[in-house]
Amino acid sequence: MKNKNLILVTICIAIVLLGVSFVLMNQEAFDNTLIATGLKKSKPMLADADPYMKKLLQEIPVQKVLPKKKKNPREIWKVGRGISYPNYLLKAQRHLEKHGGKVLSMEEVESRNGSVVNFDFVAPFGDTFYVQLQVADSFYNSTSRLAVAFYASKELSGFADELNGLNFPYSLLITPSEISSFKAGLKKLNQYESVVWLPMEDKKLRSKSFSKSMIFIHQSQSEIQDIVTDALEKVPHAQGIATRFGSRAVEQQALLHAIFNPLQERNLWFMDLTKNRYSRAEDVCEDIHLKCRTESPFDPSRMTHAVYVSRVLKTARRSGKAILILPISNASFKAIENLEADATAQGTEFVSLSNIFQTE
């Protein structure tokens, strides 16, 4: 009898040991079973533990990831000061949708330490994340971008030292028919980005000095394309075209198509400076997938240089990128004396004008 009991005990011990060894060898599967049955809570997964999530964090970009706490069931993503929450969320949404993820909800709420954003989404690999975006105390380097451009003019030669002394890239808006008058000034410059400053028919101005190089609404498609092609040949290495005058021209969809075709062939971009709310430029650009922006250059009749520079820096902080467009003058260079320091202090980096047009 005792032998039988001993055998049974031995068998039981063997079964237990086999079970324990099985569990140890298949710990992950066993844990998943306990989690599925509710007998064990799952460990919180940090976003940066997954390869895709690491890429998402870099794209936004996120400075630091903090795990969930008892008082806050959301994972905290610290983002740098310098641009607004909508800009961060837009980058996240684009990245998620591009890779098969899905945004569930976005909500900005007020807290004791300022506003935060609750961001819920499904990652491409199927897991749902409940995240809270919080602005960090420090600025994130290169969080926003700023491009600087000047109108090229006859005064260019007298400001070669000021332009060469800039510690950031800049662009020159050049009218093809005027280039001969400041070619000597261009040769004095170390490096700059060329942009065609193209005269176009305006509601207020009808200048005879641009009669041969200006685009008018009565011209045929071939005539317009010839003017654009000639302009690009006269301004070597031009990266795009910006409007000079043109408040009437930008309302004409057919005219814009004629201008944009040569740009599309050369992979160039278009910048509308008319400030005309009835402009069709962005609509046509979207139709043909041309890189296009609407910008507001400095207007001395509306504000001072200092106010304009301050507003552009603020735009960079809020939207993530901005363009500063000034005439070449003593007042302009006086206004940007502290531009480099102010931009750096708010986490804004200087880039070329073409960089602003790059697809996010």
Coordinates of N, CA and C in Angstrom, one line a residue, residues 190-352:
N190 N 28.2 85.7 -52.5 CA 28.9 84.4 -52.3 C 27.9 83.3 -52.7
Q191 N 26.7 83.3 -52.2 CA 25.8 82.2 -52.5 C 24.4 82.7 -52.2
Y192 N 23.4 82.3 -53.0 CA 22.0 82.7 -52.8 C 21.2 81.8 -53.7
E193 N 19.9 81.7 -53.4 CA 18.9 80.9 -54.2 C 18.2 81.9 -55.1
S194 N 18.1 81.5 -56.4 CA 17.4 82.4 -57.4 C 15.9 82.0 -57.5
V195 N 15.1 83.1 -57.5 CA 13.6 82.9 -57.8 C 13.2 83.9 -58.8
V196 N 12.4 83.5 -59.8 CA 11.9 84.4 -60.8 C 10.8 85.2 -60.2
W197 N 11.0 86.6 -60.2 CA 9.9 87.5 -59.7 C 9.2 88.0 -61.0
L198 N 8.1 87.3 -61.3 CA 7.5 87.4 -62.6 C 6.4 88.5 -62.6
P199 N 6.5 89.5 -63.4 CA 5.4 90.5 -63.5 C 4.2 90.0 -64.2
M200 N 3.0 90.2 -63.6 CA 1.8 89.7 -64.1 C 0.7 90.8 -64.0
E201 N -0.3 90.8 -64.8 CA -1.3 91.8 -64.8 C -1.9 92.1 -63.5
D202 N -2.0 93.3 -63.1 CA -2.5 93.7 -61.8 C -3.8 94.6 -62.0
K203 N -4.6 94.7 -60.9 CA -5.8 95.5 -61.0 C -5.5 97.0 -60.8
K204 N -4.4 97.3 -60.2 CA -4.1 98.7 -59.9 C -2.9 99.2 -60.7
L205 N -2.0 98.4 -61.2 CA -0.8 98.9 -61.8 C -0.8 98.4 -63.3
R206 N -0.5 99.3 -64.2 CA -0.3 98.9 -65.6 C 1.0 99.6 -66.0
S207 N 2.1 98.9 -65.8 CA 3.4 99.5 -66.1 C 3.9 99.2 -67.5
K208 N 4.3 100.2 -68.2 CA 4.8 100.1 -69.6 C 6.2 99.5 -69.6
S209 N 6.9 99.6 -68.5 CA 8.3 99.1 -68.4 C 8.3 97.6 -68.5
F210 N 7.2 96.9 -68.2 CA 7.2 95.5 -68.2 C 6.3 94.9 -69.4
S211 N 6.0 95.8 -70.3 CA 5.0 95.4 -71.4 C 5.4 94.1 -72.1
K212 N 6.8 93.9 -72.3 CA 7.2 92.8 -73.1 C 7.4 91.5 -72.3
S213 N 7.7 91.7 -71.0 CA 7.9 90.6 -70.1 C 6.8 90.3 -69.1
M214 N 5.8 91.1 -69.1 CA 4.6 90.9 -68.2 C 3.6 90.0 -68.8
I215 N 3.0 89.2 -68.0 CA 1.9 88.3 -68.4 C 0.6 89.0 -68.3
F216 N -0.2 89.0 -69.4 CA -1.5 89.6 -69.4 C -2.6 88.6 -69.6
I217 N -3.8 88.9 -69.2 CA -4.9 87.9 -69.2 C -5.4 87.7 -70.6
H218 N -5.1 88.6 -71.6 CA -5.6 88.4 -73.0 C -4.6 87.5 -73.8
Q219 N -3.5 87.2 -73.2 CA -2.5 86.4 -74.0 C -2.9 85.0 -74.2
S220 N -2.4 84.3 -75.2 CA -2.7 82.9 -75.5 C -1.8 82.1 -74.6
Q221 N -2.2 80.8 -74.5 CA -1.4 79.9 -73.7 C 0.1 79.8 -74.2
S222 N 0.2 79.7 -75.5 CA 1.6 79.6 -76.0 C 2.4 80.9 -75.7
E223 N 1.8 82.0 -75.8 CA 2.5 83.3 -75.5 C 2.9 83.3 -74.0
I224 N 2.0 82.9 -73.2 CA 2.4 82.9 -71.7 C 3.5 81.9 -71.4
Q225 N 3.4 80.7 -72.0 CA 4.5 79.8 -71.8 C 5.8 80.2 -72.3
D226 N 5.8 81.0 -73.5 CA 7.0 81.5 -74.0 C 7.7 82.5 -73.0
I227 N 6.8 83.3 -72.4 CA 7.3 84.3 -71.5 C 7.9 83.6 -70.3
V228 N 7.3 82.6 -69.8 CA 7.8 81.9 -68.6 C 9.1 81.2 -68.9
T229 N 9.1 80.5 -70.1 CA 10.4 79.8 -70.5 C 11.5 80.8 -70.6
D230 N 11.2 82.0 -71.2 CA 12.3 83.0 -71.4 C 12.8 83.5 -70.1
A231 N 11.8 83.7 -69.1 CA 12.2 84.2 -67.8 C 13.1 83.2 -67.1
L232 N 12.8 81.9 -67.2 CA 13.6 80.9 -66.5 C 15.0 80.8 -67.1
E233 N 15.1 81.1 -68.4 CA 16.4 81.1 -69.1 C 17.3 82.3 -68.7
K234 N 16.6 83.4 -68.4 CA 17.3 84.6 -68.0 C 17.8 84.6 -66.6
V235 N 17.1 83.8 -65.7 CA 17.5 83.7 -64.3 C 18.0 82.3 -64.1
P236 N 19.3 82.1 -64.2 CA 19.9 80.8 -64.1 C 19.6 80.1 -62.8
H237 N 19.3 78.8 -62.8 CA 19.2 78.0 -61.6 C 18.0 78.4 -60.7
A238 N 17.0 79.1 -61.3 CA 15.8 79.5 -60.6 C 15.1 78.3 -60.0
Q239 N 14.7 78.3 -58.8 CA 14.0 77.2 -58.1 C 12.5 77.3 -58.2
G240 N 12.0 78.5 -58.6 CA 10.6 78.7 -58.6 C 10.2 80.0 -59.1
I241 N 8.9 80.3 -59.1 CA 8.4 81.6 -59.6 C 7.5 82.2 -58.5
A242 N 7.7 83.6 -58.3 CA 6.8 84.3 -57.4 C 6.2 85.4 -58.2
T243 N 5.0 85.8 -57.8 CA 4.3 86.9 -58.5 C 4.8 88.2 -58.2
R244 N 4.9 89.1 -59.2 CA 5.2 90.5 -59.0 C 4.0 91.2 -59.5
F245 N 3.3 92.0 -58.7 CA 1.9 92.5 -59.0 C 1.0 91.3 -59.1
G246 N 0.2 91.2 -60.2 CA -0.6 90.0 -60.5 C -1.9 89.8 -59.9
S247 N -2.5 90.8 -59.2 CA -3.8 90.5 -58.5 C -4.9 90.2 -59.5
R248 N -4.8 90.7 -60.8 CA -5.8 90.3 -61.7 C -5.5 88.9 -62.4
A249 N -4.2 88.7 -62.6 CA -3.8 87.5 -63.3 C -4.1 86.2 -62.5
V250 N -4.0 86.2 -61.2 CA -4.1 85.0 -60.4 C -5.6 84.6 -60.2
E251 N -6.5 85.4 -60.8 CA -7.9 85.0 -60.7 C -8.3 84.2 -62.0
Q252 N -7.4 84.1 -62.9 CA -7.7 83.4 -64.2 C -7.1 82.0 -64.2
Q253 N -8.0 81.0 -64.1 CA -7.5 79.7 -64.0 C -6.8 79.2 -65.3
A254 N -7.2 79.5 -66.4 CA -6.6 79.1 -67.7 C -5.2 79.7 -67.8
L255 N -5.0 81.0 -67.3 CA -3.7 81.7 -67.4 C -2.8 80.9 -66.4
L256 N -3.2 80.6 -65.2 CA -2.4 79.9 -64.3 C -1.9 78.5 -64.8
H257 N -2.8 77.8 -65.5 CA -2.4 76.5 -66.1 C -1.3 76.7 -67.0
A258 N -1.4 77.8 -67.8 CA -0.3 78.1 -68.8 C 1.0 78.4 -68.2
I259 N 1.0 79.1 -67.0 CA 2.2 79.4 -66.3 C 2.8 78.1 -65.6
F260 N 1.9 77.3 -65.1 CA 2.3 76.1 -64.3 C 2.8 75.0 -65.1
N261 N 2.4 74.8 -66.3 CA 2.9 73.7 -67.1 C 4.4 73.7 -67.2
P262 N 5.1 74.8 -67.6 CA 6.6 74.8 -67.6 C 7.2 74.5 -66.3
L263 N 6.5 75.0 -65.2 CA 7.1 74.7 -63.8 C 7.0 73.2 -63.5
Q264 N 5.9 72.6 -63.9 CA 5.7 71.2 -63.6 C 6.7 70.4 -64.3
E265 N 7.0 70.7 -65.5 CA 8.0 70.0 -66.3 C 9.4 70.1 -65.7
R266 N 9.7 71.2 -65.0 CA 11.0 71.4 -64.4 C 11.1 71.1 -63.0
N267 N 10.0 70.7 -62.4 CA 9.9 70.4 -61.0 C 10.1 71.6 -60.1
L268 N 9.6 72.8 -60.5 CA 9.7 74.0 -59.8 C 8.4 74.3 -59.0
W269 N 8.4 75.4 -58.2 CA 7.3 75.7 -57.4 C 6.8 77.1 -57.7
F270 N 5.6 77.5 -57.2 CA 5.0 78.8 -57.4 C 4.6 79.4 -56.1
M271 N 4.8 80.7 -56.0 CA 4.5 81.4 -54.7 C 3.7 82.6 -55.1
D272 N 2.5 82.7 -54.6 CA 1.5 83.8 -54.8 C 1.7 84.8 -53.7
L273 N 2.1 86.0 -54.1 CA 2.4 87.1 -53.2 C 1.3 88.2 -53.3
T274 N 0.2 88.0 -54.0 CA -0.7 89.0 -54.4 C -1.6 89.4 -53.2
K275 N -1.8 88.5 -52.2 CA -2.7 88.7 -51.1 C -4.2 88.9 -51.6
N276 N -4.5 88.3 -52.8 CA -5.8 88.4 -53.4 C -6.6 87.2 -52.9
R277 N -7.7 87.4 -52.1 CA -8.5 86.3 -51.6 C -9.2 85.6 -52.6
Y278 N -9.3 86.1 -53.8 CA -10.0 85.4 -54.9 C -9.0 84.7 -55.9
S279 N -7.8 84.6 -55.5 CA -6.8 83.9 -56.2 C -7.1 82.4 -56.4
R280 N -6.9 81.9 -57.6 CA -7.2 80.5 -57.9 C -5.9 79.7 -57.9
A281 N -4.8 80.3 -57.5 CA -3.5 79.7 -57.6 C -3.4 78.3 -56.8
E282 N -3.9 78.3 -55.6 CA -3.8 77.1 -54.8 C -4.7 76.0 -55.3
D283 N -5.9 76.4 -55.9 CA -6.8 75.4 -56.4 C -6.2 74.7 -57.6
V284 N -5.6 75.5 -58.5 CA -4.9 75.0 -59.7 C -3.7 74.1 -59.4
C285 N -2.9 74.6 -58.4 CA -1.8 73.8 -57.9 C -2.2 72.5 -57.4
E286 N -3.3 72.4 -56.7 CA -3.8 71.2 -56.1 C -4.2 70.2 -57.2
D287 N -4.9 70.8 -58.2 CA -5.4 70.0 -59.3 C -4.3 69.3 -60.1
I288 N -3.1 70.0 -60.3 CA -2.1 69.4 -61.1 C -0.9 68.9 -60.2
H289 N -1.1 69.0 -58.9 CA 0.0 68.5 -57.9 C 1.3 69.3 -58.1
L290 N 1.1 70.6 -58.1 CA 2.3 71.5 -58.2 C 2.5 72.1 -56.8
K291 N 3.8 72.2 -56.4 CA 4.1 72.8 -55.1 C 3.8 74.3 -55.1
C292 N 3.0 74.7 -54.2 CA 2.5 76.1 -54.3 C 2.2 76.6 -52.9
R293 N 2.5 77.9 -52.7 CA 2.2 78.6 -51.4 C 1.7 80.0 -51.6
T294 N 0.8 80.5 -50.7 CA 0.4 81.8 -50.6 C 1.1 82.5 -49.5
E295 N 1.8 83.6 -49.7 CA 2.6 84.3 -48.7 C 2.3 85.8 -48.7
S296 N 2.5 86.4 -47.5 CA 2.3 87.8 -47.4 C 3.7 88.5 -47.2
P297 N 4.2 89.2 -48.2 CA 5.5 89.9 -48.0 C 5.3 91.1 -47.2
F298 N 6.4 91.8 -46.9 CA 6.4 93.0 -46.1 C 5.7 94.1 -46.8
D299 N 4.7 94.8 -46.2 CA 4.0 95.9 -46.7 C 4.1 97.1 -45.8
P300 N 4.9 98.1 -46.2 CA 5.2 99.2 -45.4 C 4.0 100.1 -45.1
S301 N 2.9 99.9 -45.9 CA 1.7 100.7 -45.7 C 0.8 100.1 -44.6
R302 N 1.2 98.9 -44.2 CA 0.4 98.2 -43.1 C 1.0 98.1 -41.8
M303 N 2.4 98.0 -41.8 CA 3.1 97.7 -40.6 C 4.6 98.1 -40.7
T304 N 5.3 98.2 -39.6 CA 6.7 98.5 -39.6 C 7.5 97.2 -39.8
H305 N 8.8 97.4 -40.1 CA 9.6 96.3 -40.3 C 9.7 95.4 -39.1
A306 N 9.8 96.0 -37.9 CA 9.9 95.3 -36.7 C 8.6 94.4 -36.4
V307 N 7.5 95.0 -36.6 CA 6.2 94.2 -36.4 C 6.1 93.1 -37.4
Y308 N 6.5 93.3 -38.7 CA 6.5 92.2 -39.7 C 7.4 91.1 -39.3
V309 N 8.6 91.4 -38.9 CA 9.6 90.3 -38.5 C 9.0 89.5 -37.3
S310 N 8.5 90.2 -36.4 CA 7.9 89.6 -35.2 C 6.8 88.6 -35.6
R311 N 5.9 89.1 -36.5 CA 4.8 88.3 -36.9 C 5.2 87.0 -37.6
V312 N 6.2 87.2 -38.5 CA 6.7 86.0 -39.2 C 7.3 85.0 -38.3
L313 N 8.1 85.4 -37.3 CA 8.6 84.5 -36.3 C 7.5 83.8 -35.5
K314 N 6.5 84.5 -35.2 CA 5.3 83.9 -34.5 C 4.6 82.9 -35.4
T315 N 4.6 83.1 -36.7 CA 4.0 82.2 -37.6 C 4.8 80.9 -37.7
A316 N 6.1 81.0 -37.6 CA 7.0 79.9 -37.6 C 6.7 79.0 -36.4
R317 N 6.5 79.6 -35.2 CA 6.3 78.9 -34.0 C 5.0 78.2 -34.1
R318 N 4.0 78.8 -34.7 CA 2.6 78.2 -34.7 C 2.4 77.2 -35.7
S319 N 2.9 77.4 -36.9 CA 2.6 76.5 -38.0 C 3.8 75.6 -38.4
G320 N 5.0 75.9 -37.9 CA 6.1 75.0 -38.2 C 7.0 75.5 -39.3
K321 N 6.5 76.5 -40.1 CA 7.4 77.1 -41.1 C 6.8 78.4 -41.5
A322 N 7.7 79.3 -42.0 CA 7.3 80.6 -42.4 C 8.4 81.2 -43.3
I323 N 7.9 82.2 -44.1 CA 8.8 82.9 -45.0 C 8.8 84.4 -44.8
L324 N 10.0 85.0 -44.7 CA 10.2 86.4 -44.5 C 10.7 87.0 -45.8
I325 N 9.9 88.0 -46.3 CA 10.2 88.6 -47.6 C 10.3 90.1 -47.5
L326 N 11.5 90.6 -47.7 CA 11.8 92.0 -47.5 C 12.5 92.7 -48.7
P327 N 12.3 94.0 -48.9 CA 13.1 94.7 -49.9 C 14.6 94.9 -49.4
I328 N 15.5 95.1 -50.3 CA 16.9 95.3 -49.9 C 17.0 96.8 -49.5
S329 N 17.2 97.1 -48.3 CA 17.3 98.5 -47.8 C 18.0 98.5 -46.4
N330 N 18.4 99.6 -46.0 CA 19.0 99.8 -44.6 C 18.0 99.4 -43.5
A331 N 16.7 99.8 -43.7 CA 15.7 99.5 -42.8 C 15.5 98.0 -42.6
S332 N 15.6 97.3 -43.7 CA 15.4 95.8 -43.7 C 16.5 95.1 -42.9
F333 N 17.8 95.5 -43.2 CA 18.9 94.9 -42.5 C 18.9 95.3 -41.0
K334 N 18.4 96.5 -40.7 CA 18.3 96.9 -39.3 C 17.3 96.0 -38.6
A335 N 16.2 95.7 -39.3 CA 15.1 94.9 -38.7 C 15.5 93.5 -38.4
I336 N 16.5 93.0 -39.1 CA 16.9 91.5 -39.0 C 18.2 91.4 -38.2
E337 N 18.7 92.4 -37.6 CA 19.9 92.4 -36.8 C 19.9 91.2 -35.8
N338 N 18.8 91.1 -35.1 CA 18.7 90.0 -34.1 C 17.9 88.8 -34.5
L339 N 17.7 88.7 -35.8 CA 16.8 87.6 -36.3 C 17.4 86.3 -36.0
E340 N 18.7 86.1 -36.2 CA 19.3 84.8 -36.0 C 19.2 84.4 -34.5
A341 N 19.4 85.3 -33.6 CA 19.3 85.0 -32.1 C 17.9 84.7 -31.7
D342 N 17.0 85.5 -32.3 CA 15.5 85.3 -31.9 C 15.0 84.0 -32.4
A343 N 15.4 83.6 -33.6 CA 15.0 82.4 -34.2 C 15.5 81.2 -33.4
T344 N 16.8 81.3 -33.1 CA 17.4 80.2 -32.4 C 16.8 80.0 -31.0
A345 N 16.5 81.1 -30.4 CA 15.9 81.1 -29.0 C 14.5 80.4 -29.0
Q346 N 13.8 80.4 -30.1 CA 12.5 79.8 -30.1 C 12.5 78.4 -30.8
G347 N 13.7 77.9 -31.1 CA 13.8 76.6 -31.7 C 13.6 76.6 -33.2
T348 N 13.7 77.7 -33.9 CA 13.5 77.8 -35.3 C 14.8 77.8 -36.1
E349 N 14.9 76.9 -37.1 CA 16.1 76.8 -37.9 C 15.9 77.6 -39.2
F350 N 17.0 78.1 -39.8 CA 17.0 78.7 -41.1 C 17.1 77.7 -42.2
V351 N 16.3 77.8 -43.2 CA 16.4 76.9 -44.4 C 16.2 77.7 -45.7
S352 N 16.5 77.1 -46.8 CA 16.3 77.7 -48.1 C 14.8 77.9 -48.3

